[in-house]
PDB file of C-alpha atoms in Angstrom:
ATOM      1  CA  MET S1376     -33.765  24.003  -0.098  1.00  0.00           C
ATOM      2  CA  SER S1377     -30.606  26.052  -1.095  1.00  0.00           C
ATOM      3  CA  LEU S1378     -27.241  24.811  -1.253  1.00  0.00           C
ATOM      4  CA  HIS S1379     -25.806  28.103  -0.912  1.00  0.00           C
ATOM      5  CA  ILE S1380     -23.600  27.965  -3.959  1.00  0.00           C
ATOM      6  CA  PRO S1381     -24.275  30.479  -6.747  1.00  0.00           C
ATOM      7  CA  PRO S1382     -25.138  29.207 -10.146  1.00  0.00           C
ATOM      8  CA  VAL S1383     -22.225  28.558 -12.542  1.00  0.00           C
ATOM      9  CA  HIS S1384     -21.878  29.707 -16.275  1.00  0.00           C
ATOM     10  CA  VAL S1385     -19.039  28.295 -18.410  1.00  0.00           C
ATOM     11  CA  PRO S1386     -18.882  29.928 -21.792  1.00  0.00           C
ATOM     12  CA  PRO S1387     -18.011  28.184 -24.842  1.00  0.00           C
ATOM     13  CA  ASP S1388     -14.273  29.116 -24.564  1.00  0.00           C
ATOM     14  CA  GLY S1389     -14.350  28.797 -20.672  1.00  0.00           C
ATOM     15  CA  GLY S1390     -13.168  26.080 -18.333  1.00  0.00           C
ATOM     16  CA  GLU S1391      -9.647  25.052 -17.201  1.00  0.00           C
ATOM     17  CA  PRO S1392      -7.904  23.081 -20.077  1.00  0.00           C
ATOM     18  CA  VAL S1393      -5.067  21.023 -19.574  1.00  0.00           C
ATOM     19  CA  TYR S1394      -2.957  18.233 -21.641  1.00  0.00           C
ATOM     20  CA  LEU S1395      -2.773  14.979 -19.939  1.00  0.00           C
ATOM     21  CA  VAL S1396      -1.951  11.505 -21.467  1.00  0.00           C
ATOM     22  CA  GLY S1397      -2.422  12.466 -24.926  1.00  0.00           C
ATOM     23  CA  ASP S1398      -5.613  14.058 -24.421  1.00  0.00           C
ATOM     24  CA  THR S1399      -7.048  17.526 -23.747  1.00  0.00           C
ATOM     25  CA  TYR S1400      -9.099  17.748 -20.550  1.00  0.00           C
ATOM     26  CA  THR S1401     -11.277  20.990 -19.855  1.00  0.00           C
ATOM     27  CA  THR S1402     -12.658  21.210 -16.385  1.00  0.00           C
ATOM     28  CA  LEU S1403     -16.187  22.778 -16.897  1.00  0.00           C
ATOM     29  CA  LEU S1404     -17.771  22.272 -13.433  1.00  0.00           C
ATOM     30  CA  LYS S1405     -15.454  21.663 -10.430  1.00  0.00           C
ATOM     31  CA  SER S1406     -16.441  19.918  -7.487  1.00  0.00           C
ATOM     32  CA  ALA S1407     -16.374  23.208  -5.712  1.00  0.00           C
ATOM     33  CA  HIS S1408     -18.775  24.906  -8.093  1.00  0.00           C
ATOM     34  CA  THR S1409     -21.401  22.065  -7.078  1.00  0.00           C
ATOM     35  CA  ASN S1410     -20.963  21.624  -3.395  1.00  0.00           C
ATOM     36  CA  GLY S1411     -19.185  18.260  -4.401  1.00  0.00           C
ATOM     37  CA  GLU S1412     -22.250  16.671  -6.021  1.00  0.00           C
ATOM     38  CA  LEU S1413     -20.863  16.605  -9.369  1.00  0.00           C
ATOM     39  CA  SER S1414     -18.124  17.716 -11.816  1.00  0.00           C
ATOM     40  CA  LEU S1415     -18.120  17.774 -15.462  1.00  0.00           C
ATOM     41  CA  VAL S1416     -15.009  17.564 -17.525  1.00  0.00           C
ATOM     42  CA  GLU S1417     -14.703  17.798 -21.498  1.00  0.00           C
ATOM     43  CA  ALA S1418     -12.097  15.630 -23.295  1.00  0.00           C
ATOM     44  CA  ILE S1419     -10.572  15.773 -26.727  1.00  0.00           C
ATOM     45  CA  MET S1420      -9.296  12.260 -27.369  1.00  0.00           C
ATOM     46  CA  PRO S1421      -7.000  11.730 -30.506  1.00  0.00           C
ATOM     47  CA  ALA S1422      -8.216   9.090 -32.887  1.00  0.00           C
ATOM     48  CA  ASP S1423      -7.466   5.499 -31.952  1.00  0.00           C
ATOM     49  CA  ALA S1424      -6.639   6.297 -28.516  1.00  0.00           C
ATOM     50  CA  GLY S1425      -8.262   5.581 -25.081  1.00  0.00           C
ATOM     51  CA  PRO S1426      -6.978   4.605 -21.405  1.00  0.00           C
ATOM     52  CA  PRO S1427      -6.546   1.130 -20.007  1.00  0.00           C
ATOM     53  CA  PRO S1428      -9.080  -0.678 -18.026  1.00  0.00           C
ATOM     54  CA  HIS S1429      -9.716   1.004 -14.790  1.00  0.00           C
ATOM     55  CA  THR S1430     -12.119   1.310 -11.919  1.00  0.00           C
ATOM     56  CA  HIS S1431     -13.379   4.517  -9.924  1.00  0.00           C
ATOM     57  CA  HIS S1432     -13.868   3.370  -6.585  1.00  0.00           C
ATOM     58  CA  GLY S1433     -15.533   6.765  -5.122  1.00  0.00           C
ATOM     59  CA  GLU S1434     -17.986   8.014  -7.950  1.00  0.00           C
ATOM     60  CA  SER S1435     -19.953   7.023 -10.949  1.00  0.00           C
ATOM     61  CA  GLU S1436     -18.886   7.993 -14.298  1.00  0.00           C
ATOM     62  CA  THR S1437     -21.370   9.176 -17.312  1.00  0.00           C
ATOM     63  CA  PHE S1438     -20.135   9.494 -20.713  1.00  0.00           C
ATOM     64  CA  ILE S1439     -21.611  11.750 -23.072  1.00  0.00           C
ATOM     65  CA  VAL S1440     -20.195  11.406 -26.568  1.00  0.00           C
ATOM     66  CA  MET S1441     -20.585  14.947 -28.187  1.00  0.00           C
ATOM     67  CA  ASP S1442     -18.550  14.123 -31.548  1.00  0.00           C
ATOM     68  CA  GLY S1443     -16.951  10.906 -32.942  1.00  0.00           C
ATOM     69  CA  GLU S1444     -17.742   7.523 -32.049  1.00  0.00           C
ATOM     70  CA  LEU S1445     -16.462   5.281 -29.075  1.00  0.00           C
ATOM     71  CA  VAL S1446     -16.192   1.826 -27.927  1.00  0.00           C
ATOM     72  CA  ILE S1447     -17.064   1.677 -24.069  1.00  0.00           C
ATOM     73  CA  THR S1448     -16.671  -1.432 -22.348  1.00  0.00           C
ATOM     74  CA  ALA S1449     -18.168  -1.417 -18.875  1.00  0.00           C
ATOM     75  CA  GLY S1450     -17.967  -4.720 -16.848  1.00  0.00           C
ATOM     76  CA  ASP S1451     -19.069  -7.423 -19.288  1.00  0.00           C
ATOM     77  CA  GLU S1452     -20.933  -5.111 -21.499  1.00  0.00           C
ATOM     78  CA  LYS S1453     -19.480  -3.471 -24.841  1.00  0.00           C
ATOM     79  CA  TYR S1454     -21.106  -0.367 -26.674  1.00  0.00           C
ATOM     80  CA  GLU S1455     -20.289   1.302 -29.615  1.00  0.00           C
ATOM     81  CA  VAL S1456     -21.491   5.054 -29.035  1.00  0.00           C
ATOM     82  CA  GLU S1457     -21.862   7.680 -31.593  1.00  0.00           C
ATOM     83  CA  ALA S1458     -22.381  11.369 -30.946  1.00  0.00           C
ATOM     84  CA  GLY S1459     -25.504  12.258 -28.793  1.00  0.00           C
ATOM     85  CA  GLY S1460     -25.323   8.649 -26.841  1.00  0.00           C
ATOM     86  CA  VAL S1461     -24.510   8.436 -23.240  1.00  0.00           C
ATOM     87  CA  VAL S1462     -23.169   5.595 -21.116  1.00  0.00           C
ATOM     88  CA  TYR S1463     -23.471   5.479 -17.230  1.00  0.00           C
ATOM     89  CA  VAL S1464     -20.760   3.407 -15.331  1.00  0.00           C
ATOM     90  CA  PRO S1465     -21.474   3.015 -11.546  1.00  0.00           C
ATOM     91  CA  LYS S1466     -18.732   3.221  -9.139  1.00  0.00           C
ATOM     92  CA  GLY S1467     -16.963   0.058  -8.656  1.00  0.00           C
ATOM     93  CA  VAL S1468     -17.149  -1.133 -12.375  1.00  0.00           C
ATOM     94  CA  ARG S1469     -14.262  -1.764 -14.468  1.00  0.00           C
ATOM     95  CA  HIS S1470     -14.184   0.181 -17.562  1.00  0.00           C
ATOM     96  CA  SER S1471     -12.225   1.514 -20.582  1.00  0.00           C
ATOM     97  CA  PHE S1472     -13.302   3.379 -23.847  1.00  0.00           C
ATOM     98  CA  ARG S1473     -11.279   4.254 -27.265  1.00  0.00           C
ATOM     99  CA  ASN S1474     -12.087   6.596 -29.982  1.00  0.00           C
ATOM    100  CA  LEU S1475     -12.988   4.148 -33.061  1.00  0.00           C
ATOM    101  CA  SER S1476     -11.910   6.514 -35.777  1.00  0.00           C
ATOM    102  CA  ARG S1477      -8.518   6.113 -37.126  1.00  0.00           C
ATOM    103  CA  THR S1478      -8.172   9.729 -38.451  1.00  0.00           C
ATOM    104  CA  LYS S1479     -10.536  12.213 -36.383  1.00  0.00           C
ATOM    105  CA  PRO S1480     -10.517  13.404 -32.428  1.00  0.00           C
ATOM    106  CA  ALA S1481     -13.601  12.610 -30.410  1.00  0.00           C
ATOM    107  CA  ARG S1482     -14.926  14.860 -27.848  1.00  0.00           C
ATOM    108  CA  ILE S1483     -16.516  13.393 -24.931  1.00  0.00           C
ATOM    109  CA  TYR S1484     -18.196  14.869 -21.513  1.00  0.00           C
ATOM    110  CA  PHE S1485     -17.428  12.891 -18.343  1.00  0.00           C
ATOM    111  CA  LEU S1486     -19.691  13.734 -15.447  1.00  0.00           C
ATOM    112  CA  TYR S1487     -18.681  12.571 -12.215  1.00  0.00           C
ATOM    113  CA  ALA S1488     -21.127  12.011  -9.269  1.00  0.00           C
ATOM    114  CA  PRO S1489     -20.005  13.045  -6.540  1.00  0.00           C
ATOM    115  CA  GLY S1490     -17.483  15.583  -7.842  1.00  0.00           C
ATOM    116  CA  GLY S1491     -13.768  15.284  -7.257  1.00  0.00           C
ATOM    117  CA  MET S1492     -12.141  13.700  -9.879  1.00  0.00           C
ATOM    118  CA  ASP S1493     -11.682  16.983 -11.878  1.00  0.00           C
ATOM    119  CA  ALA S1494      -9.094  17.989  -9.138  1.00  0.00           C
ATOM    120  CA  MET S1495      -6.963  15.191 -10.694  1.00  0.00           C
ATOM    121  CA  PHE S1496      -6.799  16.559 -14.138  1.00  0.00           C
ATOM    122  CA  THR S1497      -5.668  20.069 -13.015  1.00  0.00           C
ATOM    123  CA  GLU S1498      -3.135  18.571 -10.102  1.00  0.00           C
ATOM    124  CA  ILE S1499      -1.019  16.620 -12.796  1.00  0.00           C
ATOM    125  CA  GLY S1500      -1.954  18.124 -16.204  1.00  0.00           C
ATOM    126  CA  THR S1501      -0.050  20.745 -18.199  1.00  0.00           C
ATOM    127  CA  PRO S1502      -1.694  24.054 -19.328  1.00  0.00           C
ATOM    128  CA  GLY S1503      -3.436  23.221 -22.488  1.00  0.00           C
ATOM    129  CA  VAL S1504      -6.033  24.859 -24.892  1.00  0.00           C
ATOM    130  CA  ARG S1505      -9.648  23.745 -24.956  1.00  0.00           C
ATOM    131  CA  GLY S1506     -10.906  21.974 -27.978  1.00  0.00           C
ATOM    132  CA  GLN S1507      -7.314  21.181 -29.358  1.00  0.00           C
ATOM    133  CA  VAL S1508      -5.774  17.652 -29.550  1.00  0.00           C
ATOM    134  CA  GLY S1509      -3.132  17.370 -27.020  1.00  0.00           C
ATOM    135  CA  PRO S1510       0.626  16.475 -27.454  1.00  0.00           C
ATOM    136  CA  PRO S1511       1.307  12.695 -27.913  1.00  0.00           C
ATOM    137  CA  LEU S1512       1.122  10.346 -24.849  1.00  0.00           C
ATOM    138  CA  ASP S1513       4.021  10.790 -22.501  1.00  0.00           C
ATOM    139  CA  GLU S1514       5.308   8.441 -20.275  1.00  0.00           C
ATOM    140  CA  VAL S1515       6.004  11.035 -17.462  1.00  0.00           C
ATOM    141  CA  ASP S1516       1.800  11.565 -17.584  1.00  0.00           C
ATOM    142  CA  VAL S1517       1.395   7.909 -16.944  1.00  0.00           C
ATOM    143  CA  LYS S1518       3.624   7.857 -13.948  1.00  0.00           C
ATOM    144  CA  ALA S1519       1.808  10.678 -12.728  1.00  0.00           C
ATOM    145  CA  MET S1520      -1.540   9.378 -13.095  1.00  0.00           C
ATOM    146  CA  ALA S1521      -0.317   6.266 -11.093  1.00  0.00           C
ATOM    147  CA  ALA S1522       1.161   8.394  -8.374  1.00  0.00           C
ATOM    148  CA  VAL S1523      -2.378  10.012  -7.873  1.00  0.00           C
ATOM    149  CA  ALA S1524      -4.455   6.816  -8.140  1.00  0.00           C
ATOM    150  CA  ASP S1525      -4.801   6.240  -4.675  1.00  0.00           C
ATOM    151  CA  LYS S1526      -5.651   9.654  -3.615  1.00  0.00           C
ATOM    152  CA  TYR S1527      -8.419   9.886  -6.364  1.00  0.00           C
ATOM    153  CA  GLY S1528      -9.448   6.303  -5.498  1.00  0.00           C
ATOM    154  CA  PHE S1529      -9.186   4.532  -8.854  1.00  0.00           C
ATOM    155  CA  THR S1530      -7.165   1.776 -10.083  1.00  0.00           C
ATOM    156  CA  PHE S1531      -5.848   0.459 -13.224  1.00  0.00           C
ATOM    157  CA  ASP S1532      -7.262  -3.151 -13.760  1.00  0.00           C
TER     158      ASP S1532
END
């Protein structure tokens, strides 16, 4: 059975990078690429950084740690995850994560299923460069995320 969508290839320097809340997010697979089934976003997170606890109400999120080490809290569980590790967080589960390094950025892939969260990054981020650490956390970005939370179905808890 065909989805009537073509295969997608994203080269190592491809994707749509933006800077947002001190991170660099590069959308690798848009929801539109996958007929809404999933989206894939790469994040470069500065040392000792991470978002506050939040919940996605419309999609599950899978964390794939590519470089570095994170602590991921999902519900009542806490995981220390090094490069090569994966954590799946079902929709509706409160979670947060933090780069454990005090000196080095971490690189993580976020797989959202179904897709859609990818549009938030491109909607409110500013043009960036894939693989580079973004500018420091900006209160304007925090307000922009809060402003689109309902649209993208997430809450800060």
